[in-house]
Coordinates of C-alpha atoms and ligand atoms in Angstrom, one line a residue:
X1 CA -15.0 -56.4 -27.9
X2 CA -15.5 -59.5 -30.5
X3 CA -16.1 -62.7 -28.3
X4 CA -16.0 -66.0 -30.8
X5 CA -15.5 -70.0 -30.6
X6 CA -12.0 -71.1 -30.9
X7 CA -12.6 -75.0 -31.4
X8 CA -9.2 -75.6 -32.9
X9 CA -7.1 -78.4 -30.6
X10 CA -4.5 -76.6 -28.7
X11 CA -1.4 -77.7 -30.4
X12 CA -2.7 -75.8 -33.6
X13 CA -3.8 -72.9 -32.0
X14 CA -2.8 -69.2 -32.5
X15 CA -3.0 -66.8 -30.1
X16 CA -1.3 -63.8 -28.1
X17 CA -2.2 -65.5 -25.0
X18 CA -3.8 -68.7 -24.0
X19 CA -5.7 -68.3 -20.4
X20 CA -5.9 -72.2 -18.7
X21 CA -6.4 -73.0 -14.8
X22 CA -4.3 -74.1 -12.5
X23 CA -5.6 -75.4 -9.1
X24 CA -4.7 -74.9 -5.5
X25 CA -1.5 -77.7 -4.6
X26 CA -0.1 -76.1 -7.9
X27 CA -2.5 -78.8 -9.6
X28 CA -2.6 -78.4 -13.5
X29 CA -5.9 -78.0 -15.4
X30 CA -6.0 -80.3 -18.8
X31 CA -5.6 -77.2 -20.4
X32 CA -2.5 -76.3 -18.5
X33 CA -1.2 -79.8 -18.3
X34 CA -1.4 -79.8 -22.5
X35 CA 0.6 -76.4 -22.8
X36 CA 2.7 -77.8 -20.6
X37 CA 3.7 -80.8 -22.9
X38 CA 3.7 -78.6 -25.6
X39 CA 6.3 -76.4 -23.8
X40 CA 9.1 -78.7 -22.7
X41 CA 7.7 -78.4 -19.0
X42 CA 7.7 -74.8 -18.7
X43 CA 4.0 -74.6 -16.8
X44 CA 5.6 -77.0 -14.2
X45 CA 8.7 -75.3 -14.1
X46 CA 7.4 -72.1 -13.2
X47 CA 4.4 -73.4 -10.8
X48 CA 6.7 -75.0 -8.7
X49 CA 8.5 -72.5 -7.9
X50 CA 5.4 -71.3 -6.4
X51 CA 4.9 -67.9 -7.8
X52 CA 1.0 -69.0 -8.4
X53 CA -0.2 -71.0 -5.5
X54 CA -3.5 -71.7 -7.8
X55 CA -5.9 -70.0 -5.1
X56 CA -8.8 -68.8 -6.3
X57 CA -8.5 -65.6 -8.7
X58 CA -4.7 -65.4 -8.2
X59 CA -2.6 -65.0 -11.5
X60 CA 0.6 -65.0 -13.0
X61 CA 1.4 -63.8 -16.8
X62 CA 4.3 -65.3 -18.7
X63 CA 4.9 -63.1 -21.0
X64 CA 7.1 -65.1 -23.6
X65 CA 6.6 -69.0 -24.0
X66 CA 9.1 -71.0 -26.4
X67 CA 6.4 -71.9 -28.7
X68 CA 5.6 -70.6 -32.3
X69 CA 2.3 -70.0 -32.3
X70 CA 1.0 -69.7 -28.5
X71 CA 3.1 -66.2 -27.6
X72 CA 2.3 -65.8 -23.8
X73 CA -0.3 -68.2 -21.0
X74 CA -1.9 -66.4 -18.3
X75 CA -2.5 -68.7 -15.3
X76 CA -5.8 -68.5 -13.6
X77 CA -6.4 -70.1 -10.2
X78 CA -9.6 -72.0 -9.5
X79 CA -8.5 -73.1 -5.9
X80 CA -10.0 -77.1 -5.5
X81 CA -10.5 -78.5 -8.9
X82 CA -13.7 -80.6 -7.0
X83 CA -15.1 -77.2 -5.3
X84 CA -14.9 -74.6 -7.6
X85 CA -18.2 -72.7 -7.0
X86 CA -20.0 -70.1 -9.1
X87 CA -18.9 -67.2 -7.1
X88 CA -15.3 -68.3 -6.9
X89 CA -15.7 -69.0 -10.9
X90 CA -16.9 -65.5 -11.3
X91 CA -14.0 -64.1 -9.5
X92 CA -11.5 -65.5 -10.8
X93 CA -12.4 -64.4 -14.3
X94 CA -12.9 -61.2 -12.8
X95 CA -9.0 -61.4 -11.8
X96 CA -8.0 -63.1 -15.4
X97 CA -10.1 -59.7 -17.3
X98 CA -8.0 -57.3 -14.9
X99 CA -4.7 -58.8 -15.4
X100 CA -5.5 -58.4 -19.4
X101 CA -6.5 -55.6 -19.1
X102 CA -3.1 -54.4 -17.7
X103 CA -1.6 -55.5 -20.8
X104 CA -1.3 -54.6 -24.8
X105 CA -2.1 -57.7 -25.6
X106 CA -5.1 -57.2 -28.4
X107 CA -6.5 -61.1 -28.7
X108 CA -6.7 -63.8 -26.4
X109 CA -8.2 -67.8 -26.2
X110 CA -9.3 -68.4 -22.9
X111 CA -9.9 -72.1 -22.0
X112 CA -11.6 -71.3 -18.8
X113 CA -15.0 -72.8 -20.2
X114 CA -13.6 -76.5 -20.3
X115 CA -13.0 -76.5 -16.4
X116 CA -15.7 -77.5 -14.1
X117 CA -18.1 -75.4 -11.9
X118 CA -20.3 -77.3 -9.2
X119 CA -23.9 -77.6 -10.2
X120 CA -23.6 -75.6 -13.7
X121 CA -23.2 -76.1 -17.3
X122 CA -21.2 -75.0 -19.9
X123 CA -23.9 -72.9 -21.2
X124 CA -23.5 -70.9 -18.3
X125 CA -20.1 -70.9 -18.1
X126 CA -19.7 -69.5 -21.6
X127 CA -22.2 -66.8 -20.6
X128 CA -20.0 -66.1 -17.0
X129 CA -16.9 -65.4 -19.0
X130 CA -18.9 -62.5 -21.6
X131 CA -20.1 -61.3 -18.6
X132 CA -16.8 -60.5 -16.1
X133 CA -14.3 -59.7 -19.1
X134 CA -17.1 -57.2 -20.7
X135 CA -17.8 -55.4 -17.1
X136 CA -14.0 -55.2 -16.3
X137 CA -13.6 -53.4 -19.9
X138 CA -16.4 -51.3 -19.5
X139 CA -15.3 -47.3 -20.1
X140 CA -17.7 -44.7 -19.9
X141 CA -15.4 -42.4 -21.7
X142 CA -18.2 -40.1 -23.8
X143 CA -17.7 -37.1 -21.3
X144 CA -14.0 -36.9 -21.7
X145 CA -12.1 -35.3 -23.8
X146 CA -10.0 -37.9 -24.5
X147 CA -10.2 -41.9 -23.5
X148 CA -9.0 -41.9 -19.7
X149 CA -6.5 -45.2 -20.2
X150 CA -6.5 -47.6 -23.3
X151 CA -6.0 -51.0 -23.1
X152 CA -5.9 -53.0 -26.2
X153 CA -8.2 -56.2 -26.2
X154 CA -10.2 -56.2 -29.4
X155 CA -10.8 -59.8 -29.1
X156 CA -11.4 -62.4 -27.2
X157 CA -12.4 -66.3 -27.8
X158 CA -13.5 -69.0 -25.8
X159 CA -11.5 -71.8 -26.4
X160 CA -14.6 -75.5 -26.7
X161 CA -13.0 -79.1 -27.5
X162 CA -15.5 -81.1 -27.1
X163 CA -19.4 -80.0 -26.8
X164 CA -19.1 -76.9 -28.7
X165 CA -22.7 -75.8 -29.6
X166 CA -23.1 -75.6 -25.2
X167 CA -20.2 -73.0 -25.3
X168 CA -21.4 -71.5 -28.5
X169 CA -25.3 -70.8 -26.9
X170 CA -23.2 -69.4 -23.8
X171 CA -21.8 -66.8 -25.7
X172 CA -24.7 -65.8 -28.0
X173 CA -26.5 -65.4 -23.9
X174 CA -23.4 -63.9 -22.7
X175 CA -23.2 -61.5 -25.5
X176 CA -26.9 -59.8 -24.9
X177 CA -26.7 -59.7 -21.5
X178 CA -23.1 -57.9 -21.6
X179 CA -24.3 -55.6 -24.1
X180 CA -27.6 -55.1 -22.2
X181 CA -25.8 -54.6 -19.0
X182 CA -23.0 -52.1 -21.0
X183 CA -26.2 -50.2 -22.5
X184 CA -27.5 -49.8 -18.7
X185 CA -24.3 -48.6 -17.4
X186 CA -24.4 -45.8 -20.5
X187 CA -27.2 -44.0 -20.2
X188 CA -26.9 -44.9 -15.9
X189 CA -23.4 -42.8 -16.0
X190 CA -24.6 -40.0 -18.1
X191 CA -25.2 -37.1 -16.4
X192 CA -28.2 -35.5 -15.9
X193 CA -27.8 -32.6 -18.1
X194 CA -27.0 -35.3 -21.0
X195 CA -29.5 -38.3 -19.8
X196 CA -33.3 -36.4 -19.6
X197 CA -36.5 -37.7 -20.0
X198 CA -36.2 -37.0 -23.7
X199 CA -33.1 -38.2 -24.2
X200 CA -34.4 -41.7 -22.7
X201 CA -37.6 -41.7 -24.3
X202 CA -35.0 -41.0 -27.7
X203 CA -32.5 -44.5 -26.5
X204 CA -36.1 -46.3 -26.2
X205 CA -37.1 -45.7 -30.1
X206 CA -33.7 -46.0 -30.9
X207 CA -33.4 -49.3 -29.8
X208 CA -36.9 -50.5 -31.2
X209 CA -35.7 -49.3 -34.4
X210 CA -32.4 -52.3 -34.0
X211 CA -35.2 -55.2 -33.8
X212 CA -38.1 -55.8 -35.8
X213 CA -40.1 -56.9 -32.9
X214 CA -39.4 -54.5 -30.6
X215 CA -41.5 -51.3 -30.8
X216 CA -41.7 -47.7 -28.8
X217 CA -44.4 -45.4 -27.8
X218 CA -43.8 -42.2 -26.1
X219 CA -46.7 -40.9 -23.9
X220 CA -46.5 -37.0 -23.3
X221 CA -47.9 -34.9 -20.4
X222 CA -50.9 -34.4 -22.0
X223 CA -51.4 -37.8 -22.9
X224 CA -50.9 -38.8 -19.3
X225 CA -53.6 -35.8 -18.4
X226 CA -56.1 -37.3 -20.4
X227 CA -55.0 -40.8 -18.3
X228 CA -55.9 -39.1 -15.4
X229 CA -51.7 -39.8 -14.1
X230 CA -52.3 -36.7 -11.5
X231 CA -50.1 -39.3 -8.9
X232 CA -47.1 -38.7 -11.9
X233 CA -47.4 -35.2 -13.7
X234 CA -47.2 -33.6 -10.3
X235 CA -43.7 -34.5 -9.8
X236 CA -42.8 -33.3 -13.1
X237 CA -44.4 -30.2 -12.6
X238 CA -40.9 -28.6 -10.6
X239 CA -39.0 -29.7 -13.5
X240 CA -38.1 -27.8 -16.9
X241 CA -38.2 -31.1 -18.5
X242 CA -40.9 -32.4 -19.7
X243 CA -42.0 -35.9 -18.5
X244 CA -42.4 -39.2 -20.4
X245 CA -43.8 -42.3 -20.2
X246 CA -41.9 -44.7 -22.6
X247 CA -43.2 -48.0 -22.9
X248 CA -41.3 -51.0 -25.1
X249 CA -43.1 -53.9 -26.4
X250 CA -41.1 -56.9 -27.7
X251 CA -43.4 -59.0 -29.7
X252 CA -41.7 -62.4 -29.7
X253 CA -44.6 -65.4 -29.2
X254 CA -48.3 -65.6 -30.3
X255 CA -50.6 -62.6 -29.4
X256 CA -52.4 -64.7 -27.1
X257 CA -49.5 -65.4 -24.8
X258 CA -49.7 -62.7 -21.6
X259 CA -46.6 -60.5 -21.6
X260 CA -44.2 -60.2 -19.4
X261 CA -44.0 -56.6 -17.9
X262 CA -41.2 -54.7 -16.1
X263 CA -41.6 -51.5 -15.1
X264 CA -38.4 -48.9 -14.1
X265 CA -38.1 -45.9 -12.4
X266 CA -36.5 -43.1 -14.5
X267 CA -35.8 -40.2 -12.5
X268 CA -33.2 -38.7 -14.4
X269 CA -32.2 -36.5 -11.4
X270 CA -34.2 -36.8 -8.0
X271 CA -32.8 -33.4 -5.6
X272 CA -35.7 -34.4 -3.2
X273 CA -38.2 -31.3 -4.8
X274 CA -39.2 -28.8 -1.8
X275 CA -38.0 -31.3 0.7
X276 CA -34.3 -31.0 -0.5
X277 CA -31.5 -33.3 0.0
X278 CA -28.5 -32.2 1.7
X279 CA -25.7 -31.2 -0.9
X280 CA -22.8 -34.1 0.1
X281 CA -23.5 -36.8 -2.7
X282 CA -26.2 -35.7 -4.4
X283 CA -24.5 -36.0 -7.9
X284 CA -25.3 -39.7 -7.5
X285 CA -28.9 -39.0 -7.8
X286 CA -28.1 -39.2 -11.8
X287 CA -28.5 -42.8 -10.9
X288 CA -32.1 -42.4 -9.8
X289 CA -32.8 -44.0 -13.4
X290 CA -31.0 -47.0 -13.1
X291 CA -34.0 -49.1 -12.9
X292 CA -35.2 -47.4 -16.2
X293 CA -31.8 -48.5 -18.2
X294 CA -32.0 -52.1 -17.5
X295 CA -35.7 -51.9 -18.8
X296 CA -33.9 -51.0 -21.6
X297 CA -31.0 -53.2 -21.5
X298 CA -33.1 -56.6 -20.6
X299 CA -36.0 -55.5 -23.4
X300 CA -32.6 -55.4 -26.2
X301 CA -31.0 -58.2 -24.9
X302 CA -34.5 -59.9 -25.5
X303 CA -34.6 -59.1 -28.8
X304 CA -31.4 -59.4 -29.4
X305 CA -32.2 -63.3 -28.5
X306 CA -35.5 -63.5 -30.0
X307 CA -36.8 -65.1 -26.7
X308 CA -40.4 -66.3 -27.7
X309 CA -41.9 -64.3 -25.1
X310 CA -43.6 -61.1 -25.3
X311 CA -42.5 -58.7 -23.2
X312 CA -43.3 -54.7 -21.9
X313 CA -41.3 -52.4 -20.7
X314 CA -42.5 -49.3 -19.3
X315 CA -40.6 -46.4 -18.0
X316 CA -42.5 -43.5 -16.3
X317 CA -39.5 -41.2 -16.3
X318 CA -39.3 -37.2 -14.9
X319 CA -36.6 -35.0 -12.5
X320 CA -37.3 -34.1 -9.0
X321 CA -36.2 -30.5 -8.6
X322 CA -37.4 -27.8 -5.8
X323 CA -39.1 -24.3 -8.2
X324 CA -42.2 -22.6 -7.6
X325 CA -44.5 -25.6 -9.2
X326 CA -43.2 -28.7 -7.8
X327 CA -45.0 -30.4 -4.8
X328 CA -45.1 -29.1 -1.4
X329 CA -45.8 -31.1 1.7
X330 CA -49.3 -31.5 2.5
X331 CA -50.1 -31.3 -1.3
X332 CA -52.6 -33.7 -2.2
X333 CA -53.3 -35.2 -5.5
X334 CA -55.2 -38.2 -7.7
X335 CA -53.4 -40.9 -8.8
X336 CA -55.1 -42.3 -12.2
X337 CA -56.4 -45.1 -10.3
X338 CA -58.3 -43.1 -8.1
X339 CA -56.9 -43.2 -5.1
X340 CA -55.9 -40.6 -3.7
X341 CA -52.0 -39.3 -1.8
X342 CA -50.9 -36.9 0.8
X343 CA -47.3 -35.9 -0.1
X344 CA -46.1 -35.5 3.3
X345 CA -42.4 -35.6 1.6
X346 CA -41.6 -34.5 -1.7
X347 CA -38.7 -36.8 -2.0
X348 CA -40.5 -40.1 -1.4
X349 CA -41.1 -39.4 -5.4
X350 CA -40.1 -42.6 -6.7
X351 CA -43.8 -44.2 -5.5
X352 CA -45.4 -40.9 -7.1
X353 CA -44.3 -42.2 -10.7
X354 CA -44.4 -45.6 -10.0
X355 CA -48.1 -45.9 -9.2
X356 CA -49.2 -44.3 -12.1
X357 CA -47.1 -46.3 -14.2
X358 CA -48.2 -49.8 -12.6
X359 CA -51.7 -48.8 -13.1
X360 CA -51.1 -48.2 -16.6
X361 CA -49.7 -51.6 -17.1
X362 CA -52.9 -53.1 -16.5
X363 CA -54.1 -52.6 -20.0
X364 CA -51.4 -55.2 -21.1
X365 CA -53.3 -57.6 -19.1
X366 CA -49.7 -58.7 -17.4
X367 CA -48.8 -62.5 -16.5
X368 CA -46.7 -60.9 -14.0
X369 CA -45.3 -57.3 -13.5
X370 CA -41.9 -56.8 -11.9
X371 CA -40.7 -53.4 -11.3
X372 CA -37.1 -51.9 -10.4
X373 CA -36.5 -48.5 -8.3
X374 CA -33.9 -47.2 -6.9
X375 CA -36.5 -46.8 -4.2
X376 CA -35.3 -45.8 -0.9
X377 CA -32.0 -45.3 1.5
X378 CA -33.4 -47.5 3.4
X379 CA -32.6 -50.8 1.5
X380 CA -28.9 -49.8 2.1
X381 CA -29.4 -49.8 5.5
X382 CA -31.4 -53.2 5.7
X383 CA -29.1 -55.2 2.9
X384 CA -26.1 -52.8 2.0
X385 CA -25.0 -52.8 -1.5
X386 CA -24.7 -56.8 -2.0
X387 CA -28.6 -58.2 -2.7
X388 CA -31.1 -55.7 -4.3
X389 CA -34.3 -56.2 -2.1
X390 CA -37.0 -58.2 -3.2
X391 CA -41.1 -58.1 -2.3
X392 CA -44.2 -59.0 -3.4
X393 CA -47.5 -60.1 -3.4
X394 CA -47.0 -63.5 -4.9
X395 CA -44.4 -66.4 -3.8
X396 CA -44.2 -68.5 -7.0
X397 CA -43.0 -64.8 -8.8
X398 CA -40.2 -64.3 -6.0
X399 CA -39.3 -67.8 -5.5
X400 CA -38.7 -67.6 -9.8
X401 CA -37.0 -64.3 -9.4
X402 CA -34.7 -65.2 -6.7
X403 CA -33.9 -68.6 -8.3
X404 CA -32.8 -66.5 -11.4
X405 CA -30.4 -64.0 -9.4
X406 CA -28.1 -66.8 -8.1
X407 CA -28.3 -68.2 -11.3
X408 CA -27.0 -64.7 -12.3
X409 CA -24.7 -64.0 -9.6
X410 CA -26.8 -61.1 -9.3
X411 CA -28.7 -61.6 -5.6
X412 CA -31.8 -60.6 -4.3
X413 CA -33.2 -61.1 -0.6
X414 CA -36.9 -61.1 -0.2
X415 CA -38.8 -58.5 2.7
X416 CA -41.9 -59.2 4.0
X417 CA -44.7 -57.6 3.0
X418 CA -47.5 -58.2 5.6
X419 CA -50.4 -56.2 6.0
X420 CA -49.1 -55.2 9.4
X421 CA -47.3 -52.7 7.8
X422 CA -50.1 -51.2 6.1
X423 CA -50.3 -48.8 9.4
X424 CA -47.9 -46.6 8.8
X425 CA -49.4 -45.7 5.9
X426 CA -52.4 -43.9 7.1
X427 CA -53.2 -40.6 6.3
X428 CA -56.1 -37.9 7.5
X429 CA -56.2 -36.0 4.7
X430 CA -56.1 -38.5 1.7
X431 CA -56.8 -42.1 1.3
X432 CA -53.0 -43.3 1.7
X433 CA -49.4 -41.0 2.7
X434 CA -46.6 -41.3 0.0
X435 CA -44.4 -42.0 3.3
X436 CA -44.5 -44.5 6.2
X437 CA -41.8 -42.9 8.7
X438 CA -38.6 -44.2 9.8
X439 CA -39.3 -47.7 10.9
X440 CA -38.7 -50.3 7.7
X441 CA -38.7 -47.6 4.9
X442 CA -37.9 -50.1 2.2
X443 CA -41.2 -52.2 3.2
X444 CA -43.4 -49.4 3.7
X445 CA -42.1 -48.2 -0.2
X446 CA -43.6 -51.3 -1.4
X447 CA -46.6 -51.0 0.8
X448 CA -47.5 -47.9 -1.1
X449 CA -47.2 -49.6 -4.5
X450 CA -49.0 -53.2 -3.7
X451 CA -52.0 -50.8 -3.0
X452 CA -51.9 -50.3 -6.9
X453 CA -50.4 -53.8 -7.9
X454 CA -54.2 -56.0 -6.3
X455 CA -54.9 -57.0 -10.0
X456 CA -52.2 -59.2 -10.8
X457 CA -48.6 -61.1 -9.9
X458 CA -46.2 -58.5 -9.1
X459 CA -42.8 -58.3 -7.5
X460 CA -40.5 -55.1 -7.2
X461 CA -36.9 -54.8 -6.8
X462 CA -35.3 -52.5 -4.8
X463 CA -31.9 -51.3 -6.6
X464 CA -30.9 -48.6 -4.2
X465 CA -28.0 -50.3 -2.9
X466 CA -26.7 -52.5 -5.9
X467 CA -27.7 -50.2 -9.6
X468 CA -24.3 -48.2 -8.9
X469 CA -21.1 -48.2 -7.2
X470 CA -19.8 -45.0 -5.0
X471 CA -16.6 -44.1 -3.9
X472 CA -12.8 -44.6 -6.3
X473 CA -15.2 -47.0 -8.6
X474 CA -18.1 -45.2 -8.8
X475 CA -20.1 -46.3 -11.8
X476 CA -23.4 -48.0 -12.4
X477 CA -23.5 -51.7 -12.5
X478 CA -26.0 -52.8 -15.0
X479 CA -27.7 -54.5 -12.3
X480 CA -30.6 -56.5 -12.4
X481 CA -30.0 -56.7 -16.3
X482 CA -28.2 -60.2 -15.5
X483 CA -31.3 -61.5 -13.1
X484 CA -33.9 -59.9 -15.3
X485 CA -32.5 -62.1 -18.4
X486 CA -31.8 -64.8 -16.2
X487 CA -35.9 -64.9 -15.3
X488 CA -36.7 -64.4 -18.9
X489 CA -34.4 -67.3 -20.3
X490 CA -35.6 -69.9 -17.1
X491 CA -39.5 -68.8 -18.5
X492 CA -38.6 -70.2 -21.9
X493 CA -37.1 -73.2 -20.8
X494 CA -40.3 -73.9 -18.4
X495 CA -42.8 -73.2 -21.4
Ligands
LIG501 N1 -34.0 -42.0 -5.0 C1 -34.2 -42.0 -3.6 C2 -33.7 -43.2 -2.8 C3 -32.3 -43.3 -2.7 C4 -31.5 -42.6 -1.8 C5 -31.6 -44.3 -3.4 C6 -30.2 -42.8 -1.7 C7 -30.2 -44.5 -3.3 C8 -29.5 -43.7 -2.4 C9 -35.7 -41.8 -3.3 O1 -36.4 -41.1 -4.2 C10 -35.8 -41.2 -1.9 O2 -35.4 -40.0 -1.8 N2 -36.4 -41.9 -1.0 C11 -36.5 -41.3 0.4 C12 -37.8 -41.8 0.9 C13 -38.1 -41.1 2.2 C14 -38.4 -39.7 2.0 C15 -39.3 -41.8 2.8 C16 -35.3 -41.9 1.2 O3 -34.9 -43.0 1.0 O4 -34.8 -41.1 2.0
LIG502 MN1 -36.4 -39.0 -3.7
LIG503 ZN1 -35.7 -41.0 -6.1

C-alpha cells in the first residue's frame, strides 16, 4: 500500500472515496459539513434519516455522490466530537479500513487526521491511521497457492489543510512502524519448516543489507562454545537445526552514545523437548519467535527513520524438539556466566536461551536492555491476551516503557519482581532451577533472568498472550513493534 499527503482543498480534490467523520447526534465533522455543501445537502440528507447514528466506529458507504470528481464518501463515526479518545480513534479507523476493504475501490483520501483526539497530536494521528488500515490489509498469503481474497486498495492518502508537515512526520512514523509490524507478522506466520534459525539469521542480514547503518553478525554453535553459552547450545542440541545467535546493530549517533539493546526470543518451534506438550494447539508454537521478529521489525523501522540512537538487537534463536540429545530433566548445565541450572523441565526453554543471550549483551555496555519472550502460559492466565506483561529491575525503564505503550495503543501492565520470589527458585543440585512451580509462573520467568540482568537497566516483556491471535483470526500481531518504536521515538525527543 502507498500512503501520501493530499493537501489539495476539498473542492478540487480527486478521489474514489473521501472518508470524513460524523459525530454521535448525527453531528457533521468540517470535513463532512464541506462535502456536504459541495453536494447539494446529500451528507444531511442521508444522516438524518439515521442510517449512521455517528457512534464510534459505525459506517455507512455511499457509493455514488452527484459530484465530478469526489465518486463515493465513506462516513466514519467518532461518537462526541469533545471526547473522542485514543482507543475510540483507533477503532473507528479500524472499522473505516474494514469497510474499504470490502470494496474495489483502489484509492482513497481519508480526512480523518483533521478531527480531534483528546490529549494527542496530529503527528500521532497521522501515524494511527498507517497503522489500523496497514494491519486490517495485512495478508499472509506466501503459503497459498493462490491469494485467499483480493481486495483492491493500492493507495491511500491522508487528506492535511492546514499544518501539513505534523501530518506529513505522522506518516513517514506511521509508515516504519506498519512495515516493521507487517515484517513481524511475516516471518511470525511462517511456519516452522519455512521460518528456522537460518532462515532468521538470513531476514537479519537481509535487512542490514536495506540500511547503511544497520549491520548483522551471525554467531554459530561453535562460536557460542568458545562463549562458554552451555545455558543455550543445550537446548539446540534436540534439534536438527542448527542454532544462531543473530545480533543487529543500527549505528545511528556518535560512538560514544550507549546503545539501546533489545533482546528476542527466537524459538522457531518450541514442542516442550523431553517434557512434551500435549498435541491440541501446538502448531501455535511457530509463534515462539515472535519476540525475535519485532527485534527485527523495530531495528528496520529504526533505520528506516534514521533515529540518532544506536541500537542492538540480539536474537538467540533454536527449536525445542524431544530426540535422543536434547535435555532431560535433572540435566544440569553452565550457563556462560557461570552460574549454573537444573533443568527440572525441558519446556521452561525460553530462560535457557535467554540468559545466555542477556549475558552476551554486556559487551555492548547497554544504557538499558529490554527483552521480549513469549515466555510463559502463565502471563495469559495473569493478563489474558490484552497488556503484554512488564518487569524489571529498574522503575525509570518501566515507567518509560509503559508511558510508550499507551502512547502506542499497544499496553503493558507491570509485575512485581521482589526478591520474595526468589524462593521458588532454589535448587539442590545447581545454583538456580530453570522453573519456579505453579504459583506466579510469569514472575518466577523473570526471576530466573534478573539473576543474569544485575549489571545494568533492564526490563522484559512478556508476549505470550498479545504476539499472536488464536482462534477464526489467528495470526501474529506485530506486537510490541508499535511500543518498542514508541520508546525509541520518546528517547529522541528526551535527548
Ligand atoms: N513458549 C512457551 C510459553 C507459552 C505457552 C507461550 C503457551 C504462549 C502460549 C514456553 O517455552 C513454555 O513452555 N513455558 C512453560 C514454562 C513452565 C514449564 C514453567 C509454560 O508456560 O508452561
Ligand atoms: Mn517451552
Ligand atoms: Zn517457548
Amino acid at each position: 500500500m502507498d500512503y501520501l499527503l493530499a493537501n489539495t482543498p476539498l473542492e478540487s480534490l480527486e478521489t474514489e472515496c473521501l472518508i470524513v467523520a460524523v459525530y454521535a447526534d448525527k453531528q457533521l465533522s468540517s470535513e463532512a459539513h464541506h462535502l456536504d455543501k459541495l453536494t447539494n445537502h446529500l451528507i444531511t440528507n442521508i444522516v438524518e434519516r439515521g442510517d449512521i447514528k455517528g457512534k464510534v466506529a459505525d459506517t455507512l458507504l455511499i457509493s455514488y455522490l452527484p459530484h465530478a470528481n469526489i465518486k463515493r464518501v465513506l462516513l466514519v463515526g467518532l461518537g462526541h466530537a469533545d471526547k473522542v479518545s485514543a482507543k475510540d480513534y483507533r477503532k473507528a479507523l479500524t472499522a473505516a479500513a474494514n469497510a474499504l476493504k470490502a470494496t474495489q475501490i483502489t484509492s482513497a483520501v481519508c480526512c480523518l487526521a483533521e478531527n480531534a483526539v483528546k490529549d494527542q497530536n496530529n503527528t500521532w494521528k497521522a501515524r494511527q491511521i498507517i497503522e489500523a488500515v496497514d494491519a486490517v490489509f495485512y495478508q499472509f498469503n506466501e503459503c497459498k497457492s493462490k491469494p485467499a481474497d483480493n481486495h483492491s486498495l493500492t493507495q491511500f492518502s491522508l487528506h492535511a489543510a492546514t499544518e501539513a508537515s505534523e501530518i506529513e512526520m505522522g506518516i513517514a512514523q506511521g509508515k516504519a512502524i506498519a512495515q516493521g509490524v507487517a515484517l513481524a507478522k511475516h516471518v511470525s506466520d511462517l511456519p516452522g519448516n519455512y521460518c528456522t534459525p537460518t532462515y532468521l539469521a538470513e531476514q537479519a542480514i537481509a535487512i542490514a543489507k536495506q540500511h547503511d547503518k544497520l549491520n548483522a553478525h551471525i554467531l554459530e554453535e561453535a562460536d557460542m562454545q568458545e562463549l562458554g553459552m552451555g545455558s543455550l547450545l543445550s537446548v539446540s542440541r534436540g534439534s536438527r537445526q542448527a542454532a544462531k545467535l543473530i545480533t543487529l546493530e543500527y549505528k545511528g549517533a556518535a560512538k560514544d552514545l550507549k546503545p539501546i539493546v533489545f533482546v528476542g526470543k527466537g524459538l522457531t518451534f518450541d514442542a516442550g523437548g523431553i517434557s512434551l506438550k500435549p498435541g491440541a494447539g501446538m502448531d501455535e508454537m511457530k509463534y515462539d519467535m515472535c519476540g525475535s521478529a519485532a527485534v527485527l521489525g523495530a531495528l528496520q523501522a529504526a533505520a528506516e527513520l534514521q533515529l540518532p540512537l544506536n541500537i542492538v538487537g540480539i536474537i538467540p534463536s533454536s527449536e525445542n524438539l524431544p530426540d535422543g540429545a536434547a535435555n532431560k530433566p535433572g540435566d544440569i548445565v553452565t550457563s556462560m556466566a557461570g552460574l549454573t541450572i537444573e533443568i527440572l523441565n525441558t519446556d521452561a526453554e525460553g530462560r535457557l536461551l535467554l540468559c545466555d543471550a542477556l549475558t552476551y549483551a554486556k559487551k555492548y555496555n547497554p544504557d538499558v536492555v529490554i527483552d521480549m519472550a513469549t515466555l510463559t502460559g502463565a502471563c495469559l492466565i495473569a493478563l489474558g491476551r490484552v497488556p503484554s506483561g512488564l518487569l524489571g529491575n529498574d522503575d525509570k525503564l518501566c515507567n518509560d516503557l509503559f508511558n510508550a505503550s499507551e502512547t502506542a495503543l499497544d499496553s503493558v501492565w507491570r509485575l512485581p519482581l521482589w526478591e520474595e520470589y526468589q524462593e521458588q527458585l532454589k535448587s539442590n543440585f545447581a545454583d538456580i532451577a530453570n522453573i519456579g512451580g505453579r504459583d506466579a509462573g510469569t514472575i518466577t520467568a523473570a526471576c530466573f533472568l534478573s539473576r543474569f540482568t544485575e549489571d545494568y537497566q533492564w526490563a522484559h516483556l512478556d508476549i505470550a498472550g498479545t504476539a499472536w491471535k488464536t482462534g477464526d483470526a489467528k495470526g501474529a500481531t506485530g506486537r510490541p513493534v508499535p511500543l518498542l518504536v514508541q520508546y525509541l521515538l520518546n528517547r529522541v525527543n528526551a535527548a
